[in-house]
Amino acid sequence: MSTRNNQRVCPVEHAGGLDNKLRRIVQNPRKILVPYLKPGMTALDMGCGPGYFTLDMAKLVSTSGKVIAVDLQQGMLDKVDQKIKGTQLEKIIQLHQCGASQIGLQEQVDFALAFYMVHEVPNQTSFFQEIKSLLNPKGRLLIVEPNFHVSKQSFNEMTASIQQIGFKIVDTPRMFFSRAILLEKN
């Protein structure tokens, strides 16, 4: 959700670094998401990149659920599309290209994931307000940020601003090399 010319988003050319076997050892999508996703849910994968979390999200919500994979870059969405084409996941995953300052969805979701992407968003207040408008009552948002990009102070400031928007903290999951927070829409 940031412009390419300011180099805040990970370029498509580096997608392989986001989707590799070594990362699965440290940040296993299934282990991270199992506590939050159930069959039949509608989930949002913000800044989905090449689909590292998207595919596991789709397997967890099953054929009765839906995952909306959102990215600013069409090239990232194309990578997800290549992975799911001709599979059962194609029926579960909906691809959506967002704008630089707006997600641009109307559909309500039960769960939203923002993994290593909030620090790329130029207007976080607007972003979180839009996420809140998309969440069902008691909908949850999991934010995970890299501790090598986002200081503890910056993360705490972001957390305080999210609470002012109308989210409450449910949990602070521990994740390797990361700062994480699980929020619920008030």
Coordinates of C-alpha atoms in Angstrom, one line a residue:
M1 CA 0.0 0.0 0.0
S2 CA 2.9 2.3 -0.7
T3 CA 4.2 3.6 -3.9
R4 CA 7.0 1.8 -5.7
N5 CA 9.1 4.9 -6.4
N6 CA 9.9 5.5 -2.7
Q7 CA 11.2 1.9 -2.4
R8 CA 9.1 1.1 0.7
V9 CA 7.6 -2.1 -0.7
C10 CA 9.5 -5.3 -1.4
P11 CA 9.9 -5.5 -5.2
V12 CA 8.5 -8.5 -7.1
E13 CA 12.1 -9.4 -8.1
H14 CA 12.8 -10.2 -4.4
A15 CA 9.7 -12.4 -4.0
G16 CA 11.8 -15.6 -3.8
G17 CA 13.3 -14.3 -0.5
L18 CA 9.8 -14.1 1.0
D19 CA 8.9 -17.6 0.0
N20 CA 11.6 -20.1 0.8
K21 CA 12.0 -23.3 2.8
L22 CA 14.4 -21.8 5.3
R23 CA 11.7 -19.2 6.3
R24 CA 9.2 -22.1 6.9
I25 CA 11.5 -23.3 9.7
V26 CA 11.5 -20.0 11.5
Q27 CA 8.0 -18.7 10.4
N28 CA 5.8 -21.6 9.7
P29 CA 2.5 -20.2 8.3
R30 CA 0.4 -23.1 9.5
K31 CA 1.7 -23.0 13.1
I32 CA 1.3 -19.2 13.2
L33 CA -2.3 -19.2 11.8
V34 CA -3.9 -22.4 13.3
P35 CA -5.1 -20.6 16.4
Y36 CA -6.9 -17.9 14.4
L37 CA -8.5 -19.6 11.4
K38 CA -11.3 -22.1 11.2
P39 CA -13.2 -23.7 8.3
G40 CA -15.8 -21.3 6.9
M41 CA -14.1 -18.1 7.8
T42 CA -13.4 -15.2 5.5
A43 CA -9.8 -14.0 5.9
L44 CA -7.8 -11.2 4.5
D45 CA -4.0 -11.5 3.7
M46 CA -2.8 -7.9 3.4
G47 CA 0.4 -7.5 1.5
C48 CA 0.2 -11.1 0.5
G49 CA 3.4 -11.0 -1.7
P50 CA 4.0 -14.3 -3.5
G51 CA 1.4 -16.0 -1.2
Y52 CA 3.6 -17.3 1.5
F53 CA 0.7 -17.2 4.1
T54 CA -2.1 -17.1 1.5
L55 CA -2.0 -20.8 0.6
D56 CA -2.0 -22.0 4.2
M57 CA -4.7 -19.6 5.1
A58 CA -6.9 -21.1 2.3
K59 CA -6.2 -24.6 3.5
L60 CA -7.3 -23.6 7.0
V61 CA -10.5 -21.9 6.0
S62 CA -11.2 -24.9 3.7
T63 CA -13.7 -25.0 0.8
S64 CA -16.4 -23.4 2.9
G65 CA -14.3 -20.3 3.5
K66 CA -12.5 -17.7 1.5
V67 CA -9.2 -15.8 1.5
I68 CA -8.8 -12.5 -0.1
A69 CA -5.1 -12.0 -1.0
V70 CA -4.3 -8.3 -1.4
D71 CA -1.2 -6.7 -2.7
L72 CA -0.2 -3.4 -4.3
Q73 CA 1.8 -5.1 -7.0
Q74 CA 0.1 -7.0 -9.7
G75 CA 3.4 -9.1 -10.1
M76 CA 3.0 -10.5 -6.6
L77 CA -0.7 -11.4 -7.3
D78 CA 0.5 -13.1 -10.6
K79 CA 2.8 -15.3 -8.5
V80 CA 0.0 -16.3 -6.3
D81 CA -2.2 -17.0 -9.3
Q82 CA 0.5 -19.2 -10.8
K83 CA 0.6 -21.3 -7.6
I84 CA -3.1 -21.9 -7.4
K85 CA -4.1 -22.2 -11.0
G86 CA -5.8 -25.5 -11.6
T87 CA -6.0 -26.4 -7.9
Q88 CA -8.8 -26.5 -5.4
L89 CA -7.3 -23.3 -3.8
E90 CA -8.3 -21.4 -6.9
K91 CA -11.9 -21.6 -5.7
I92 CA -11.0 -20.3 -2.2
I93 CA -8.5 -17.5 -2.9
Q94 CA -9.7 -14.2 -4.4
L95 CA -6.9 -11.9 -5.7
H96 CA -7.3 -8.2 -5.2
Q97 CA -4.9 -5.4 -6.2
C98 CA -5.1 -2.5 -3.7
G99 CA -4.3 1.1 -4.4
A100 CA -1.4 3.0 -2.9
S101 CA -3.7 4.7 -0.3
Q102 CA -6.7 2.4 -0.1
I103 CA -7.5 -1.3 0.1
G104 CA -10.6 -0.9 -1.9
L105 CA -12.7 -3.8 -0.7
Q106 CA -16.3 -3.9 0.6
E107 CA -16.5 -7.5 1.7
Q108 CA -16.6 -8.2 5.5
V109 CA -13.9 -10.5 6.9
D110 CA -13.5 -12.5 10.1
F111 CA -9.7 -12.3 10.3
A112 CA -7.0 -10.1 8.8
L113 CA -3.3 -10.7 8.6
A114 CA -0.7 -7.9 8.2
F115 CA 2.6 -9.8 8.3
Y116 CA 5.8 -7.7 7.8
M117 CA 3.9 -5.0 5.8
V118 CA 2.5 -2.3 8.1
H119 CA 5.9 -0.5 8.2
E120 CA 5.5 -0.1 4.4
V121 CA 2.2 1.8 4.8
P122 CA 2.5 5.5 4.5
N123 CA -0.8 6.4 6.3
Q124 CA -1.2 3.8 9.0
T125 CA -4.2 5.5 10.7
S126 CA -6.2 5.4 7.4
F127 CA -5.1 1.8 6.8
F128 CA -6.2 0.7 10.3
Q129 CA -9.5 2.5 9.9
E130 CA -10.2 0.8 6.6
I131 CA -9.2 -2.6 8.1
K132 CA -11.6 -2.0 11.0
S133 CA -14.4 -1.2 8.5
L134 CA -13.8 -4.5 6.8
L135 CA -13.8 -6.7 10.0
N136 CA -17.0 -8.3 11.2
P137 CA -17.9 -7.6 14.9
K138 CA -15.3 -9.3 17.0
G139 CA -13.2 -9.7 13.9
R140 CA -9.5 -10.1 14.6
L141 CA -6.3 -8.5 13.2
L142 CA -2.9 -10.1 13.6
I143 CA 0.0 -7.7 13.0
V144 CA 3.5 -9.0 12.8
E145 CA 6.4 -6.6 12.2
P146 CA 10.1 -7.4 11.8
N147 CA 12.1 -6.3 14.9
F148 CA 15.0 -5.4 12.6
H149 CA 12.9 -2.8 10.8
V150 CA 10.5 -1.7 13.5
S151 CA 11.8 -0.5 16.9
K152 CA 10.0 -1.4 20.1
Q153 CA 9.1 2.3 20.5
S154 CA 7.6 2.5 17.0
F155 CA 5.6 -0.7 17.5
N156 CA 4.3 0.6 20.8
E157 CA 3.3 3.9 19.2
M158 CA 1.5 2.0 16.4
T159 CA -0.3 -0.2 19.0
A160 CA -1.5 2.9 20.9
S161 CA -2.8 4.5 17.8
I162 CA -4.7 1.3 16.8
Q163 CA -6.3 1.2 20.2
Q164 CA -7.5 4.8 19.7
I165 CA -9.2 3.7 16.4
G166 CA -11.2 1.1 18.3
F167 CA -9.3 -2.1 18.6
K168 CA -8.5 -4.0 21.8
I169 CA -5.4 -6.1 22.5
V170 CA -6.3 -9.8 22.7
D171 CA -2.8 -11.2 22.8
T172 CA 0.9 -10.5 22.1
P173 CA 2.1 -13.7 20.4
R174 CA 5.8 -14.5 20.5
M175 CA 7.4 -14.9 17.1
F176 CA 11.0 -15.3 16.1
F177 CA 12.7 -12.0 15.0
S178 CA 9.3 -10.2 15.2
R179 CA 7.0 -8.0 17.2
A180 CA 3.4 -9.3 17.1
I181 CA 0.0 -8.3 18.4
L182 CA -3.5 -9.8 18.0
L183 CA -6.3 -7.2 18.1
E184 CA -10.0 -7.5 18.1
K185 CA -12.5 -5.0 16.7
N186 CA -14.4 -3.3 19.6

